[in-house]
Every structure is written in structure tokens, then in C-alpha cells.
Amino acid sequence: QVQLVESGGESVQAGGSLTLSCVASQLNPRTKCMGWLRQAPGKEREGIAIINNDSRAYVADSVKGRFTISQDVAKNTVYLQMNSLKHEDTAMYYCAAGPLCTVGALRNPSRWSYWGQGTQVTVSS
């Protein structure tokens, strides 16, 4: 069973930056795509960014220009660099792994095979 462990979430002021990390315990064909999704209280889970094992990445329009996804394949680790944070970025951020990196995966949480426990990001205005 693949385990995903996120870290890096904390409370920051608006305009600040954070880097989230997600370490996968192992890789298999169902971890070819790694992604970050977030869920704010009372809202649906929202896909933020995905990256495949060739390091092709896609970032959702809602955070494009502020958030960057990257990975260190040797460390089985995916990162989410978040800059110019806004109050509306406050959410629980989840790392996920799945077999296919498509925009559809960002929009459909059911397409992910594995999930981390989440790391809380709180942005104060």
C-alpha cells in the first residue's frame, strides 16, 4: 500500500510563501501522476496541480502564476511552491497519486488511487 505523507503547511500572512512536500513510500503504475488538491471548509475539493513521472506539469488557472509543482524523483517527493498567498488559499492541502495525469483528474477526486492525510494552510489577511 502506497503511503503519502504531506508536510509544510502552517499559518502565514497574506503575501507570504510556503512550500509543501509530499513523500511517497513507494511507486507503482498507479503513482505515475502526483498531484495537489485542496479543500476549504464548506467547499468541494479543488485540484491545484499535477505532475507526471516525466515532470510534465499542469497548474490550475486559479493558482497559475503563483503556485508551482515540482518533484525530486530520487526522493519520491513532490513539492508545491506557493507564493503571493491569499486568504482564499486557506484550505487543507492534500497530496494524491494516480495512474493518469489529465486535467480531468484535477476535476474528479475519484480518479486518484492514493491520498495523503493533508496539511493545513492558513493565510491571514
Short mmCIF file of C-alpha atoms in Angstrom, two decimals:
data_model
loop_
_atom_site.label_atom_id
_atom_site.label_comp_id
_atom_site.label_asym_id
_atom_site.label_seq_id
_atom_site.Cartn_x
_atom_site.Cartn_y
_atom_site.Cartn_z
CA GLN A 1 0.00 0.00 0.00
CA VAL A 2 1.40 3.38 -1.01
CA GLN A 3 1.50 5.96 1.74
CA LEU A 4 1.69 9.67 1.02
CA VAL A 5 2.87 12.00 3.75
CA GLU A 6 2.48 15.75 3.37
CA SER A 7 4.28 18.42 5.32
CA GLY A 8 4.91 22.14 5.24
CA GLY A 9 1.50 23.56 6.00
CA GLU A 10 1.32 26.37 8.52
CA SER A 11 -0.19 29.75 9.21
CA VAL A 12 1.18 32.65 7.19
CA GLN A 13 0.22 36.19 6.39
CA ALA A 14 -1.18 37.20 3.03
CA GLY A 15 1.58 37.77 0.52
CA GLY A 16 3.79 35.17 2.07
CA SER A 17 5.14 31.92 0.66
CA LEU A 18 5.09 28.27 1.63
CA THR A 19 6.45 25.07 0.18
CA LEU A 20 4.53 21.87 0.75
CA SER A 21 6.17 18.49 0.42
CA CYS A 22 4.72 15.05 -0.19
CA VAL A 23 6.76 11.88 0.18
CA ALA A 24 5.54 8.64 -1.34
CA SER A 25 6.53 5.42 0.44
CA GLN A 26 6.82 3.60 -2.85
CA LEU A 27 5.97 3.94 -6.50
CA ASN A 28 3.89 1.74 -8.77
CA PRO A 29 1.91 2.14 -12.00
CA ARG A 30 -0.84 3.84 -10.02
CA THR A 31 1.53 6.59 -8.90
CA LYS A 32 2.57 7.79 -12.34
CA CYS A 33 0.79 11.05 -11.63
CA MET A 34 1.20 13.07 -8.47
CA GLY A 35 -0.98 15.98 -7.63
CA TRP A 36 -2.08 18.51 -5.10
CA LEU A 37 -5.70 19.22 -4.28
CA ARG A 38 -7.18 21.41 -1.60
CA GLN A 39 -10.40 21.69 0.27
CA ALA A 40 -11.63 24.71 2.14
CA PRO A 41 -14.37 24.46 4.77
CA GLY A 42 -17.75 24.14 3.14
CA LYS A 43 -16.31 23.80 -0.34
CA GLU A 44 -15.62 20.94 -2.70
CA ARG A 45 -12.15 19.52 -3.13
CA GLU A 46 -10.30 21.53 -5.78
CA GLY A 47 -7.49 20.29 -7.98
CA ILE A 48 -4.44 22.55 -7.94
CA ALA A 49 -1.59 20.96 -9.85
CA ILE A 50 -0.38 17.70 -11.32
CA ILE A 51 2.95 16.34 -12.46
CA ASN A 52 3.79 13.08 -14.15
CA ASN A 53 6.89 10.91 -13.97
CA ASP A 54 8.32 12.79 -16.96
CA SER A 55 7.96 16.01 -14.96
CA ARG A 56 5.29 17.38 -17.24
CA ALA A 57 3.24 19.66 -15.06
CA TYR A 58 -0.09 21.44 -15.15
CA VAL A 59 -1.29 24.09 -12.76
CA ALA A 60 -4.91 25.13 -12.43
CA ASP A 61 -5.86 28.59 -13.66
CA SER A 62 -6.98 29.55 -10.17
CA VAL A 63 -3.38 29.49 -8.91
CA LYS A 64 -1.36 29.80 -12.10
CA GLY A 65 1.48 32.26 -11.78
CA ARG A 66 1.57 31.87 -8.01
CA PHE A 67 1.90 28.11 -7.44
CA THR A 68 4.47 25.74 -8.92
CA ILE A 69 4.59 21.97 -8.73
CA SER A 70 7.88 20.09 -8.95
CA GLN A 71 9.34 16.78 -7.94
CA ASP A 72 12.51 15.03 -6.86
CA VAL A 73 12.15 11.58 -8.37
CA ALA A 74 15.12 10.20 -6.46
CA LYS A 75 13.41 11.12 -3.19
CA ASN A 76 9.87 10.12 -4.26
CA THR A 77 8.90 13.66 -3.28
CA VAL A 78 6.59 16.20 -4.86
CA TYR A 79 6.57 19.86 -3.91
CA LEU A 80 4.09 22.67 -4.16
CA GLN A 81 5.69 26.08 -4.04
CA MET A 82 3.08 28.68 -3.14
CA ASN A 83 3.83 32.37 -3.50
CA SER A 84 1.78 35.52 -3.01
CA LEU A 85 -0.61 33.64 -0.79
CA LYS A 86 -4.12 35.00 -0.38
CA HIS A 87 -6.69 34.49 2.33
CA GLU A 88 -8.73 32.41 -0.12
CA ASP A 89 -5.85 29.92 -0.35
CA THR A 90 -6.70 28.82 3.16
CA ALA A 91 -7.53 25.12 2.98
CA MET A 92 -6.43 21.63 3.78
CA TYR A 93 -3.97 20.62 1.08
CA TYR A 94 -3.85 17.01 0.01
CA CYS A 95 -1.27 15.10 -1.96
CA ALA A 96 -2.64 12.43 -4.24
CA ALA A 97 -1.29 9.80 -6.61
CA GLY A 98 -2.96 8.19 -9.57
CA PRO A 99 -2.34 6.40 -12.86
CA LEU A 100 -3.08 9.23 -15.29
CA CYS A 101 -2.13 12.87 -15.40
CA THR A 102 -5.04 14.60 -17.06
CA VAL A 103 -6.89 17.79 -16.44
CA GLY A 104 -9.85 15.56 -15.71
CA ALA A 105 -8.02 14.15 -12.72
CA LEU A 106 -7.84 17.64 -11.25
CA ARG A 107 -11.59 17.96 -11.55
CA ASN A 108 -12.51 14.48 -10.34
CA PRO A 109 -11.11 13.34 -6.98
CA SER A 110 -12.32 9.79 -7.66
CA ARG A 111 -9.56 9.35 -10.25
CA TRP A 112 -6.84 9.31 -7.62
CA SER A 113 -5.66 6.00 -6.18
CA TYR A 114 -3.90 7.21 -3.06
CA TRP A 115 -4.30 10.17 -0.73
CA GLY A 116 -2.27 11.73 2.00
CA GLN A 117 -3.73 12.89 5.30
CA GLY A 118 -3.49 16.53 4.35
CA THR A 119 -1.62 19.52 5.65
CA GLN A 120 -3.37 22.72 6.75
CA VAL A 121 -2.52 26.05 5.19
CA THR A 122 -4.00 29.12 6.83
CA VAL A 123 -3.47 32.54 5.30
CA SER A 124 -4.38 35.55 7.41
CA SER A 125 -5.28 38.80 5.70
#
